[in-house]
């Protein structure tokens, strides 16, 4: 089971958002973050808990290990308004967290 | 360029069936595993199914209770999702995605996605 908190986050442009993801058991580093903007398909952000995908700006930072993970978005921009999901995928099965919705004030 | 284009969605009555397709272009389809993921209105992403590059290995979400089946045709560069005994809870946008294995982090990631096809189950 994957849980995420908070469910919703409202932040001002330029501020930092901190999103949490917790797994019910050790997932090692098999933890991926996706962003889904309104009306768009999901987009890969982070894999291996902390490695940015190609083309993802450095203001997106993933951290954590074991069961506790964090996605930190610094210098928030209007385009960052989206739902962010963490996901564990192992042995050909995937589990997404419920998501955190980030609103830009 | 790389494209994943889903089709086959639409309005279906409860108890009915649909087959979704995902046509892939711009990459070597037969070299990759693929996935289906859905998002119901007001809800989050849900993993549905995975299929190996040669189609010989498939897994499905236990929550689907055997109603959905993933398949592929490597000669047609097409991924499929057969959906039976549909219920209103299956109403969602369905996405196909490429499964790419990153050796550096030993993570499978869904790095290329289609825009999805909308399935509405209603009487």
JSON list of C-alpha atoms in Angstrom, two decimals:
[
{"chain": "A", "resi": 1, "resn": "UNK", "atom": "CA", "xyz": [0.00, 0.00, 0.00]},
{"chain": "A", "resi": 2, "resn": "UNK", "atom": "CA", "xyz": [1.23, 3.45, -0.94]},
{"chain": "A", "resi": 3, "resn": "UNK", "atom": "CA", "xyz": [-0.03, 6.56, 0.81]},
{"chain": "A", "resi": 4, "resn": "UNK", "atom": "CA", "xyz": [0.66, 10.21, 0.01]},
{"chain": "A", "resi": 5, "resn": "UNK", "atom": "CA", "xyz": [0.34, 13.40, 1.98]},
{"chain": "A", "resi": 6, "resn": "UNK", "atom": "CA", "xyz": [-0.98, 15.96, 1.97]},
{"chain": "A", "resi": 7, "resn": "UNK", "atom": "CA", "xyz": [-3.90, 15.28, -0.33]},
{"chain": "A", "resi": 8, "resn": "UNK", "atom": "CA", "xyz": [-3.90, 18.89, -1.46]},
{"chain": "A", "resi": 9, "resn": "UNK", "atom": "CA", "xyz": [-1.31, 21.62, -1.26]},
{"chain": "A", "resi": 10, "resn": "UNK", "atom": "CA", "xyz": [-1.75, 25.30, -2.08]},
{"chain": "A", "resi": 11, "resn": "UNK", "atom": "CA", "xyz": [1.44, 27.29, -2.53]},
{"chain": "A", "resi": 12, "resn": "UNK", "atom": "CA", "xyz": [2.47, 30.65, -3.94]},
{"chain": "A", "resi": 13, "resn": "UNK", "atom": "CA", "xyz": [4.68, 31.04, -7.00]},
{"chain": "A", "resi": 14, "resn": "UNK", "atom": "CA", "xyz": [8.35, 30.87, -6.12]},
{"chain": "A", "resi": 15, "resn": "UNK", "atom": "CA", "xyz": [7.76, 28.90, -2.93]},
{"chain": "A", "resi": 16, "resn": "UNK", "atom": "CA", "xyz": [8.74, 25.31, -2.20]},
{"chain": "A", "resi": 17, "resn": "UNK", "atom": "CA", "xyz": [6.35, 22.37, -2.05]},
{"chain": "A", "resi": 18, "resn": "UNK", "atom": "CA", "xyz": [7.16, 19.22, -0.11]},
{"chain": "A", "resi": 19, "resn": "UNK", "atom": "CA", "xyz": [5.20, 16.08, -1.01]},
{"chain": "A", "resi": 20, "resn": "UNK", "atom": "CA", "xyz": [5.42, 12.86, 0.96]},
{"chain": "A", "resi": 21, "resn": "UNK", "atom": "CA", "xyz": [5.00, 9.26, -0.09]},
{"chain": "A", "resi": 22, "resn": "UNK", "atom": "CA", "xyz": [4.97, 6.32, 2.28]},
{"chain": "A", "resi": 23, "resn": "UNK", "atom": "CA", "xyz": [5.04, 2.62, 1.51]},
{"chain": "A", "resi": 24, "resn": "UNK", "atom": "CA", "xyz": [3.70, -0.01, 3.86]},
{"chain": "A", "resi": 25, "resn": "UNK", "atom": "CA", "xyz": [6.83, -2.10, 3.34]},
{"chain": "A", "resi": 26, "resn": "UNK", "atom": "CA", "xyz": [10.38, -1.54, 2.18]},
{"chain": "A", "resi": 27, "resn": "UNK", "atom": "CA", "xyz": [10.39, -0.81, -1.57]},
{"chain": "A", "resi": 28, "resn": "UNK", "atom": "CA", "xyz": [14.15, -0.24, -1.65]},
{"chain": "A", "resi": 29, "resn": "UNK", "atom": "CA", "xyz": [14.62, 2.41, -4.33]},
{"chain": "A", "resi": 30, "resn": "UNK", "atom": "CA", "xyz": [11.86, 1.18, -6.63]},
{"chain": "A", "resi": 31, "resn": "UNK", "atom": "CA", "xyz": [9.94, 4.41, -6.30]},
{"chain": "A", "resi": 32, "resn": "UNK", "atom": "CA", "xyz": [8.87, 6.61, -9.20]},
{"chain": "A", "resi": 33, "resn": "UNK", "atom": "CA", "xyz": [7.18, 10.02, -9.30]},
{"chain": "A", "resi": 34, "resn": "UNK", "atom": "CA", "xyz": [4.79, 11.16, -12.03]},
{"chain": "A", "resi": 35, "resn": "UNK", "atom": "CA", "xyz": [3.16, 14.51, -12.71]},
{"chain": "A", "resi": 36, "resn": "UNK", "atom": "CA", "xyz": [-0.26, 14.80, -14.31]},
{"chain": "A", "resi": 37, "resn": "UNK", "atom": "CA", "xyz": [-1.37, 18.23, -15.39]},
{"chain": "A", "resi": 38, "resn": "UNK", "atom": "CA", "xyz": [-5.07, 18.85, -16.06]},
{"chain": "A", "resi": 39, "resn": "UNK", "atom": "CA", "xyz": [-6.15, 17.33, -19.35]},
{"chain": "A", "resi": 40, "resn": "UNK", "atom": "CA", "xyz": [-2.77, 15.75, -20.00]},
{"chain": "A", "resi": 41, "resn": "UNK", "atom": "CA", "xyz": [-1.24, 12.32, -19.79]},
{"chain": "A", "resi": 42, "resn": "UNK", "atom": "CA", "xyz": [1.04, 11.54, -16.86]},
{"chain": "A", "resi": 43, "resn": "UNK", "atom": "CA", "xyz": [4.67, 12.54, -17.18]},
{"chain": "A", "resi": 44, "resn": "UNK", "atom": "CA", "xyz": [7.66, 10.78, -15.68]},
{"chain": "A", "resi": 45, "resn": "UNK", "atom": "CA", "xyz": [9.56, 12.96, -13.22]},
{"chain": "A", "resi": 46, "resn": "UNK", "atom": "CA", "xyz": [11.78, 10.85, -10.96]},
{"chain": "A", "resi": 47, "resn": "UNK", "atom": "CA", "xyz": [12.86, 7.21, -10.86]},
{"chain": "A", "resi": 48, "resn": "UNK", "atom": "CA", "xyz": [14.95, 5.28, -8.40]},
{"chain": "A", "resi": 49, "resn": "UNK", "atom": "CA", "xyz": [13.56, 7.64, -5.76]},
{"chain": "A", "resi": 50, "resn": "UNK", "atom": "CA", "xyz": [15.99, 10.42, -6.65]},
{"chain": "A", "resi": 51, "resn": "UNK", "atom": "CA", "xyz": [17.06, 10.32, -10.31]},
{"chain": "A", "resi": 52, "resn": "UNK", "atom": "CA", "xyz": [15.47, 12.93, -12.51]},
{"chain": "A", "resi": 53, "resn": "UNK", "atom": "CA", "xyz": [14.11, 11.76, -15.84]},
{"chain": "A", "resi": 54, "resn": "UNK", "atom": "CA", "xyz": [15.42, 13.27, -19.04]},
{"chain": "A", "resi": 55, "resn": "UNK", "atom": "CA", "xyz": [14.39, 16.89, -19.43]},
{"chain": "A", "resi": 56, "resn": "UNK", "atom": "CA", "xyz": [13.11, 17.36, -15.89]},
{"chain": "A", "resi": 57, "resn": "UNK", "atom": "CA", "xyz": [14.40, 20.59, -14.34]},
{"chain": "A", "resi": 58, "resn": "UNK", "atom": "CA", "xyz": [16.64, 20.50, -11.29]},
{"chain": "A", "resi": 59, "resn": "UNK", "atom": "CA", "xyz": [14.00, 22.19, -9.13]},
{"chain": "A", "resi": 60, "resn": "UNK", "atom": "CA", "xyz": [12.30, 18.79, -8.92]},
{"chain": "A", "resi": 61, "resn": "UNK", "atom": "CA", "xyz": [14.15, 16.73, -6.34]},
{"chain": "A", "resi": 62, "resn": "UNK", "atom": "CA", "xyz": [13.36, 13.28, -5.08]},
{"chain": "A", "resi": 63, "resn": "UNK", "atom": "CA", "xyz": [14.73, 11.80, -1.89]},
{"chain": "A", "resi": 64, "resn": "UNK", "atom": "CA", "xyz": [14.18, 9.02, 0.59]},
{"chain": "A", "resi": 65, "resn": "UNK", "atom": "CA", "xyz": [14.62, 5.30, 0.89]},
{"chain": "A", "resi": 66, "resn": "UNK", "atom": "CA", "xyz": [12.98, 2.24, 2.35]},
{"chain": "A", "resi": 67, "resn": "UNK", "atom": "CA", "xyz": [9.43, 3.31, 3.13]},
{"chain": "A", "resi": 68, "resn": "UNK", "atom": "CA", "xyz": [9.62, 7.11, 3.28]},
{"chain": "A", "resi": 69, "resn": "UNK", "atom": "CA", "xyz": [10.05, 9.30, 0.21]},
{"chain": "A", "resi": 70, "resn": "UNK", "atom": "CA", "xyz": [9.78, 12.97, -0.60]},
{"chain": "A", "resi": 71, "resn": "UNK", "atom": "CA", "xyz": [9.33, 15.03, -3.74]},
{"chain": "A", "resi": 72, "resn": "UNK", "atom": "CA", "xyz": [10.48, 18.61, -3.31]},
{"chain": "A", "resi": 73, "resn": "UNK", "atom": "CA", "xyz": [9.54, 21.22, -5.89]},
{"chain": "A", "resi": 74, "resn": "UNK", "atom": "CA", "xyz": [11.35, 24.50, -5.43]},
{"chain": "A", "resi": 75, "resn": "UNK", "atom": "CA", "xyz": [10.68, 27.81, -7.17]},
{"chain": "A", "resi": 76, "resn": "UNK", "atom": "CA", "xyz": [7.12, 26.79, -7.97]},
{"chain": "A", "resi": 77, "resn": "UNK", "atom": "CA", "xyz": [5.73, 27.99, -11.28]},
{"chain": "A", "resi": 78, "resn": "UNK", "atom": "CA", "xyz": [2.18, 28.11, -12.57]},
{"chain": "A", "resi": 79, "resn": "UNK", "atom": "CA", "xyz": [2.90, 25.15, -14.85]},
{"chain": "A", "resi": 80, "resn": "UNK", "atom": "CA", "xyz": [3.56, 23.00, -11.78]},
{"chain": "A", "resi": 81, "resn": "UNK", "atom": "CA", "xyz": [-0.13, 22.98, -10.95]},
{"chain": "A", "resi": 82, "resn": "UNK", "atom": "CA", "xyz": [-0.85, 19.27, -11.23]},
{"chain": "A", "resi": 83, "resn": "UNK", "atom": "CA", "xyz": [-1.45, 16.01, -9.43]},
{"chain": "A", "resi": 84, "resn": "UNK", "atom": "CA", "xyz": [1.71, 14.22, -8.35]},
{"chain": "A", "resi": 85, "resn": "UNK", "atom": "CA", "xyz": [1.77, 10.46, -7.91]},
{"chain": "A", "resi": 86, "resn": "UNK", "atom": "CA", "xyz": [4.35, 8.18, -6.48]},
{"chain": "A", "resi": 87, "resn": "UNK", "atom": "CA", "xyz": [4.44, 4.60, -7.69]},
{"chain": "A", "resi": 88, "resn": "UNK", "atom": "CA", "xyz": [6.09, 1.36, -6.72]},
{"chain": "A", "resi": 89, "resn": "UNK", "atom": "CA", "xyz": [6.58, -1.16, -9.52]},
{"chain": "A", "resi": 90, "resn": "UNK", "atom": "CA", "xyz": [8.08, -4.55, -8.90]},
{"chain": "A", "resi": 91, "resn": "UNK", "atom": "CA", "xyz": [7.72, -8.04, -10.32]},
{"chain": "A", "resi": 92, "resn": "UNK", "atom": "CA", "xyz": [5.48, -6.84, -13.12]},
{"chain": "A", "resi": 93, "resn": "UNK", "atom": "CA", "xyz": [2.98, -5.20, -10.81]},
{"chain": "A", "resi": 94, "resn": "UNK", "atom": "CA", "xyz": [2.43, -1.54, -10.07]},
{"chain": "A", "resi": 95, "resn": "UNK", "atom": "CA", "xyz": [0.84, 0.42, -7.26]},
{"chain": "A", "resi": 96, "resn": "UNK", "atom": "CA", "xyz": [0.18, 4.13, -7.42]},
{"chain": "A", "resi": 97, "resn": "UNK", "atom": "CA", "xyz": [-0.33, 6.34, -4.42]},
{"chain": "A", "resi": 98, "resn": "UNK", "atom": "CA", "xyz": [-3.57, 8.35, -4.28]},
{"chain": "A", "resi": 99, "resn": "UNK", "atom": "CA", "xyz": [-1.80, 11.51, -5.42]},
{"chain": "A", "resi": 100, "resn": "UNK", "atom": "CA", "xyz": [-1.15, 15.02, -4.10]},
{"chain": "A", "resi": 101, "resn": "UNK", "atom": "CA", "xyz": [-2.83, 17.91, -5.87]},
{"chain": "A", "resi": 102, "resn": "UNK", "atom": "CA", "xyz": [-0.67, 21.02, -6.00]},
{"chain": "A", "resi": 103, "resn": "UNK", "atom": "CA", "xyz": [-2.46, 24.32, -6.55]},
{"chain": "A", "resi": 104, "resn": "UNK", "atom": "CA", "xyz": [-0.53, 27.46, -7.35]},
{"chain": "A", "resi": 105, "resn": "UNK", "atom": "CA", "xyz": [-2.11, 30.48, -5.66]},
{"chain": "B", "resi": 1, "resn": "UNK", "atom": "CA", "xyz": [8.32, 10.99, -33.57]},
{"chain": "B", "resi": 2, "resn": "UNK", "atom": "CA", "xyz": [7.20, 8.50, -30.99]},
{"chain": "B", "resi": 3, "resn": "UNK", "atom": "CA", "xyz": [3.45, 8.17, -30.68]},
{"chain": "B", "resi": 4, "resn": "UNK", "atom": "CA", "xyz": [1.10, 6.01, -28.69]},
{"chain": "B", "resi": 5, "resn": "UNK", "atom": "CA", "xyz": [-2.48, 6.42, -29.86]},
{"chain": "B", "resi": 6, "resn": "UNK", "atom": "CA", "xyz": [-5.31, 4.78, -27.98]},
{"chain": "B", "resi": 7, "resn": "UNK", "atom": "CA", "xyz": [-8.73, 4.10, -29.45]},
{"chain": "B", "resi": 8, "resn": "UNK", "atom": "CA", "xyz": [-11.80, 1.98, -28.87]},
{"chain": "B", "resi": 9, "resn": "UNK", "atom": "CA", "xyz": [-13.32, 3.87, -25.98]},
{"chain": "B", "resi": 10, "resn": "UNK", "atom": "CA", "xyz": [-16.90, 5.02, -25.88]},
{"chain": "B", "resi": 11, "resn": "UNK", "atom": "CA", "xyz": [-20.24, 4.54, -24.17]},
{"chain": "B", "resi": 12, "resn": "UNK", "atom": "CA", "xyz": [-21.13, 1.00, -23.16]},
{"chain": "B", "resi": 13, "resn": "UNK", "atom": "CA", "xyz": [-23.89, -0.41, -20.98]},
{"chain": "B", "resi": 14, "resn": "UNK", "atom": "CA", "xyz": [-23.15, -2.19, -17.72]},
{"chain": "B", "resi": 15, "resn": "UNK", "atom": "CA", "xyz": [-22.29, -5.81, -18.41]},
{"chain": "B", "resi": 16, "resn": "UNK", "atom": "CA", "xyz": [-20.96, -4.99, -21.84]},
{"chain": "B", "resi": 17, "resn": "UNK", "atom": "CA", "xyz": [-17.52, -5.39, -23.37]},
{"chain": "B", "resi": 18, "resn": "UNK", "atom": "CA", "xyz": [-14.99, -3.21, -25.14]},
{"chain": "B", "resi": 19, "resn": "UNK", "atom": "CA", "xyz": [-11.60, -3.75, -26.70]},
{"chain": "B", "resi": 20, "resn": "UNK", "atom": "CA", "xyz": [-9.16, -0.89, -26.51]},
{"chain": "B", "resi": 21, "resn": "UNK", "atom": "CA", "xyz": [-6.26, -0.54, -28.91]},
{"chain": "B", "resi": 22, "resn": "UNK", "atom": "CA", "xyz": [-2.98, 1.36, -28.65]},
{"chain": "B", "resi": 23, "resn": "UNK", "atom": "CA", "xyz": [-1.07, 1.82, -31.88]},
{"chain": "B", "resi": 24, "resn": "UNK", "atom": "CA", "xyz": [2.61, 2.56, -31.35]},
{"chain": "B", "resi": 25, "resn": "UNK", "atom": "CA", "xyz": [4.87, 4.28, -33.86]},
{"chain": "B", "resi": 26, "resn": "UNK", "atom": "CA", "xyz": [8.35, 5.79, -33.86]},
{"chain": "B", "resi": 27, "resn": "UNK", "atom": "CA", "xyz": [9.97, 3.10, -31.74]},
{"chain": "B", "resi": 28, "resn": "UNK", "atom": "CA", "xyz": [10.75, -0.59, -31.88]},
{"chain": "B", "resi": 29, "resn": "UNK", "atom": "CA", "xyz": [7.46, -1.87, -30.50]},
{"chain": "B", "resi": 30, "resn": "UNK", "atom": "CA", "xyz": [8.58, -5.49, -30.17]},
{"chain": "B", "resi": 31, "resn": "UNK", "atom": "CA", "xyz": [11.52, -4.47, -27.97]},
{"chain": "B", "resi": 32, "resn": "UNK", "atom": "CA", "xyz": [9.51, -3.17, -25.03]},
{"chain": "B", "resi": 33, "resn": "UNK", "atom": "CA", "xyz": [7.01, -4.19, -22.44]},
{"chain": "B", "resi": 34, "resn": "UNK", "atom": "CA", "xyz": [3.86, -2.10, -22.23]},
{"chain": "B", "resi": 35, "resn": "UNK", "atom": "CA", "xyz": [1.29, -1.19, -19.61]},
{"chain": "B", "resi": 36, "resn": "UNK", "atom": "CA", "xyz": [-2.29, -0.06, -19.25]},
{"chain": "B", "resi": 37, "resn": "UNK", "atom": "CA", "xyz": [-3.22, 2.53, -16.61]},
{"chain": "B", "resi": 38, "resn": "UNK", "atom": "CA", "xyz": [-6.53, 4.25, -16.00]},
{"chain": "B", "resi": 39, "resn": "UNK", "atom": "CA", "xyz": [-7.84, 7.27, -14.19]},
{"chain": "B", "resi": 40, "resn": "UNK", "atom": "CA", "xyz": [-11.47, 7.42, -13.15]},
{"chain": "B", "resi": 41, "resn": "UNK", "atom": "CA", "xyz": [-13.19, 10.80, -12.72]},
{"chain": "B", "resi": 42, "resn": "UNK", "atom": "CA", "xyz": [-12.21, 12.38, -9.43]},
{"chain": "B", "resi": 43, "resn": "UNK", "atom": "CA", "xyz": [-9.80, 9.58, -8.63]},
{"chain": "B", "resi": 44, "resn": "UNK", "atom": "CA", "xyz": [-6.13, 8.80, -9.04]},
{"chain": "B", "resi": 45, "resn": "UNK", "atom": "CA", "xyz": [-4.13, 6.64, -11.40]},
{"chain": "B", "resi": 46, "resn": "UNK", "atom": "CA", "xyz": [-4.69, 2.91, -11.22]},
{"chain": "B", "resi": 47, "resn": "UNK", "atom": "CA", "xyz": [-2.35, 0.33, -12.70]},
{"chain": "B", "resi": 48, "resn": "UNK", "atom": "CA", "xyz": [-4.28, -2.23, -14.76]},
{"chain": "B", "resi": 49, "resn": "UNK", "atom": "CA", "xyz": [-2.00, -4.62, -16.62]},
{"chain": "B", "resi": 50, "resn": "UNK", "atom": "CA", "xyz": [1.45, -5.30, -18.03]},
{"chain": "B", "resi": 51, "resn": "UNK", "atom": "CA", "xyz": [2.73, -7.39, -20.93]},
{"chain": "B", "resi": 52, "resn": "UNK", "atom": "CA", "xyz": [6.24, -8.47, -21.84]},
{"chain": "B", "resi": 53, "resn": "UNK", "atom": "CA", "xyz": [7.89, -7.56, -25.12]},
{"chain": "B", "resi": 54, "resn": "UNK", "atom": "CA", "xyz": [7.13, -10.93, -26.69]},
{"chain": "B", "resi": 55, "resn": "UNK", "atom": "CA", "xyz": [3.65, -11.14, -25.20]},
{"chain": "B", "resi": 56, "resn": "UNK", "atom": "CA", "xyz": [4.37, -14.34, -23.35]},
{"chain": "B", "resi": 57, "resn": "UNK", "atom": "CA", "xyz": [4.16, -12.84, -19.87]},
{"chain": "B", "resi": 58, "resn": "UNK", "atom": "CA", "xyz": [1.15, -10.88, -18.68]},
{"chain": "B", "resi": 59, "resn": "UNK", "atom": "CA", "xyz": [-0.03, -9.61, -15.34]},
{"chain": "B", "resi": 60, "resn": "UNK", "atom": "CA", "xyz": [-3.27, -7.93, -14.34]},
{"chain": "B", "resi": 61, "resn": "UNK", "atom": "CA", "xyz": [-4.45, -6.05, -11.30]},
{"chain": "B", "resi": 62, "resn": "UNK", "atom": "CA", "xyz": [-6.11, -8.41, -8.85]},
{"chain": "B", "resi": 63, "resn": "UNK", "atom": "CA", "xyz": [-8.87, -5.85, -8.34]},
{"chain": "B", "resi": 64, "resn": "UNK", "atom": "CA", "xyz": [-10.14, -6.48, -11.87]},
{"chain": "B", "resi": 65, "resn": "UNK", "atom": "CA", "xyz": [-11.14, -10.02, -10.94]},
{"chain": "B", "resi": 66, "resn": "UNK", "atom": "CA", "xyz": [-10.20, -11.51, -14.29]},
{"chain": "B", "resi": 67, "resn": "UNK", "atom": "CA", "xyz": [-12.43, -9.26, -16.36]},
{"chain": "B", "resi": 68, "resn": "UNK", "atom": "CA", "xyz": [-9.67, -7.52, -18.30]},
{"chain": "B", "resi": 69, "resn": "UNK", "atom": "CA", "xyz": [-7.02, -9.09, -20.55]},
{"chain": "B", "resi": 70, "resn": "UNK", "atom": "CA", "xyz": [-3.95, -7.45, -22.03]},
{"chain": "B", "resi": 71, "resn": "UNK", "atom": "CA", "xyz": [-2.57, -8.58, -25.38]},
{"chain": "B", "resi": 72, "resn": "UNK", "atom": "CA", "xyz": [-0.31, -7.39, -28.17]},
{"chain": "B", "resi": 73, "resn": "UNK", "atom": "CA", "xyz": [0.35, -7.95, -31.85]},
{"chain": "B", "resi": 74, "resn": "UNK", "atom": "CA", "xyz": [3.97, -7.24, -32.63]},
{"chain": "B", "resi": 75, "resn": "UNK", "atom": "CA", "xyz": [3.34, -7.51, -36.37]},
{"chain": "B", "resi": 76, "resn": "UNK", "atom": "CA", "xyz": [0.83, -4.64, -36.09]},
{"chain": "B", "resi": 77, "resn": "UNK", "atom": "CA", "xyz": [2.66, -2.57, -33.43]},
{"chain": "B", "resi": 78, "resn": "UNK", "atom": "CA", "xyz": [-0.52, -2.65, -31.41]},
{"chain": "B", "resi": 79, "resn": "UNK", "atom": "CA", "xyz": [-1.36, -3.20, -27.76]},
{"chain": "B", "resi": 80, "resn": "UNK", "atom": "CA", "xyz": [-4.83, -4.29, -26.70]},
{"chain": "B", "resi": 81, "resn": "UNK", "atom": "CA", "xyz": [-7.01, -4.35, -23.61]},
{"chain": "B", "resi": 82, "resn": "UNK", "atom": "CA", "xyz": [-10.06, -6.58, -23.70]},
{"chain": "B", "resi": 83, "resn": "UNK", "atom": "CA", "xyz": [-12.58, -5.47, -21.08]},
{"chain": "B", "resi": 84, "resn": "UNK", "atom": "CA", "xyz": [-15.56, -7.66, -20.16]},
{"chain": "B", "resi": 85, "resn": "UNK", "atom": "CA", "xyz": [-18.41, -7.45, -17.64]},
{"chain": "B", "resi": 86, "resn": "UNK", "atom": "CA", "xyz": [-17.99, -3.71, -17.41]},
{"chain": "B", "resi": 87, "resn": "UNK", "atom": "CA", "xyz": [-19.44, -1.81, -14.47]},
{"chain": "B", "resi": 88, "resn": "UNK", "atom": "CA", "xyz": [-19.94, 1.89, -13.81]},
{"chain": "B", "resi": 89, "resn": "UNK", "atom": "CA", "xyz": [-16.78, 1.77, -11.70]},
{"chain": "B", "resi": 90, "resn": "UNK", "atom": "CA", "xyz": [-14.81, 1.08, -14.90]},
{"chain": "B", "resi": 91, "resn": "UNK", "atom": "CA", "xyz": [-15.66, 4.52, -16.24]},
{"chain": "B", "resi": 92, "resn": "UNK", "atom": "CA", "xyz": [-12.27, 6.16, -16.76]},
{"chain": "B", "resi": 93, "resn": "UNK", "atom": "CA", "xyz": [-9.71, 7.41, -19.20]},
{"chain": "B", "resi": 94, "resn": "UNK", "atom": "CA", "xyz": [-7.48, 4.52, -20.20]},
{"chain": "B", "resi": 95, "resn": "UNK", "atom": "CA", "xyz": [-3.83, 5.09, -21.03]},
{"chain": "B", "resi": 96, "resn": "UNK", "atom": "CA", "xyz": [-1.22, 2.88, -22.60]},
{"chain": "B", "resi": 97, "resn": "UNK", "atom": "CA", "xyz": [2.40, 3.47, -21.67]},
{"chain": "B", "resi": 98, "resn": "UNK", "atom": "CA", "xyz": [5.81, 2.13, -22.59]},
{"chain": "B", "resi": 99, "resn": "UNK", "atom": "CA", "xyz": [7.65, 0.28, -19.87]},
{"chain": "B", "resi": 100, "resn": "UNK", "atom": "CA", "xyz": [11.33, 1.21, -19.90]},
{"chain": "B", "resi": 101, "resn": "UNK", "atom": "CA", "xyz": [13.81, -0.42, -17.58]},
{"chain": "B", "resi": 102, "resn": "UNK", "atom": "CA", "xyz": [16.47, 1.91, -16.23]},
{"chain": "B", "resi": 103, "resn": "UNK", "atom": "CA", "xyz": [19.56, -0.14, -15.43]},
{"chain": "B", "resi": 104, "resn": "UNK", "atom": "CA", "xyz": [21.10, 2.70, -13.42]},
{"chain": "B", "resi": 105, "resn": "UNK", "atom": "CA", "xyz": [18.33, 2.58, -10.83]},
{"chain": "B", "resi": 106, "resn": "UNK", "atom": "CA", "xyz": [16.89, -0.88, -11.55]},
{"chain": "B", "resi": 107, "resn": "UNK", "atom": "CA", "xyz": [13.50, 0.77, -11.95]},
{"chain": "B", "resi": 108, "resn": "UNK", "atom": "CA", "xyz": [10.81, 0.12, -14.52]},
{"chain": "B", "resi": 109, "resn": "UNK", "atom": "CA", "xyz": [9.30, 3.42, -15.55]},
{"chain": "B", "resi": 110, "resn": "UNK", "atom": "CA", "xyz": [6.38, 4.38, -17.74]},
{"chain": "B", "resi": 111, "resn": "UNK", "atom": "CA", "xyz": [8.21, 6.94, -19.81]},
{"chain": "B", "resi": 112, "resn": "UNK", "atom": "CA", "xyz": [6.03, 7.39, -22.89]},
{"chain": "B", "resi": 113, "resn": "UNK", "atom": "CA", "xyz": [2.25, 7.70, -22.63]},
{"chain": "B", "resi": 114, "resn": "UNK", "atom": "CA", "xyz": [-0.64, 8.04, -25.01]},
{"chain": "B", "resi": 115, "resn": "UNK", "atom": "CA", "xyz": [-3.32, 10.67, -24.52]},
{"chain": "B", "resi": 116, "resn": "UNK", "atom": "CA", "xyz": [-5.83, 8.09, -23.45]},
{"chain": "B", "resi": 117, "resn": "UNK", "atom": "CA", "xyz": [-9.24, 6.91, -24.56]},
{"chain": "B", "resi": 118, "resn": "UNK", "atom": "CA", "xyz": [-12.37, 7.56, -22.55]},
{"chain": "B", "resi": 119, "resn": "UNK", "atom": "CA", "xyz": [-14.61, 4.69, -21.51]},
{"chain": "B", "resi": 120, "resn": "UNK", "atom": "CA", "xyz": [-18.02, 5.50, -20.09]},
{"chain": "B", "resi": 121, "resn": "UNK", "atom": "CA", "xyz": [-20.12, 2.70, -18.61]},
{"chain": "B", "resi": 122, "resn": "UNK", "atom": "CA", "xyz": [-23.70, 3.80, -18.19]},
{"chain": "B", "resi": 123, "resn": "UNK", "atom": "CA", "xyz": [-27.23, 2.66, -18.86]}
]
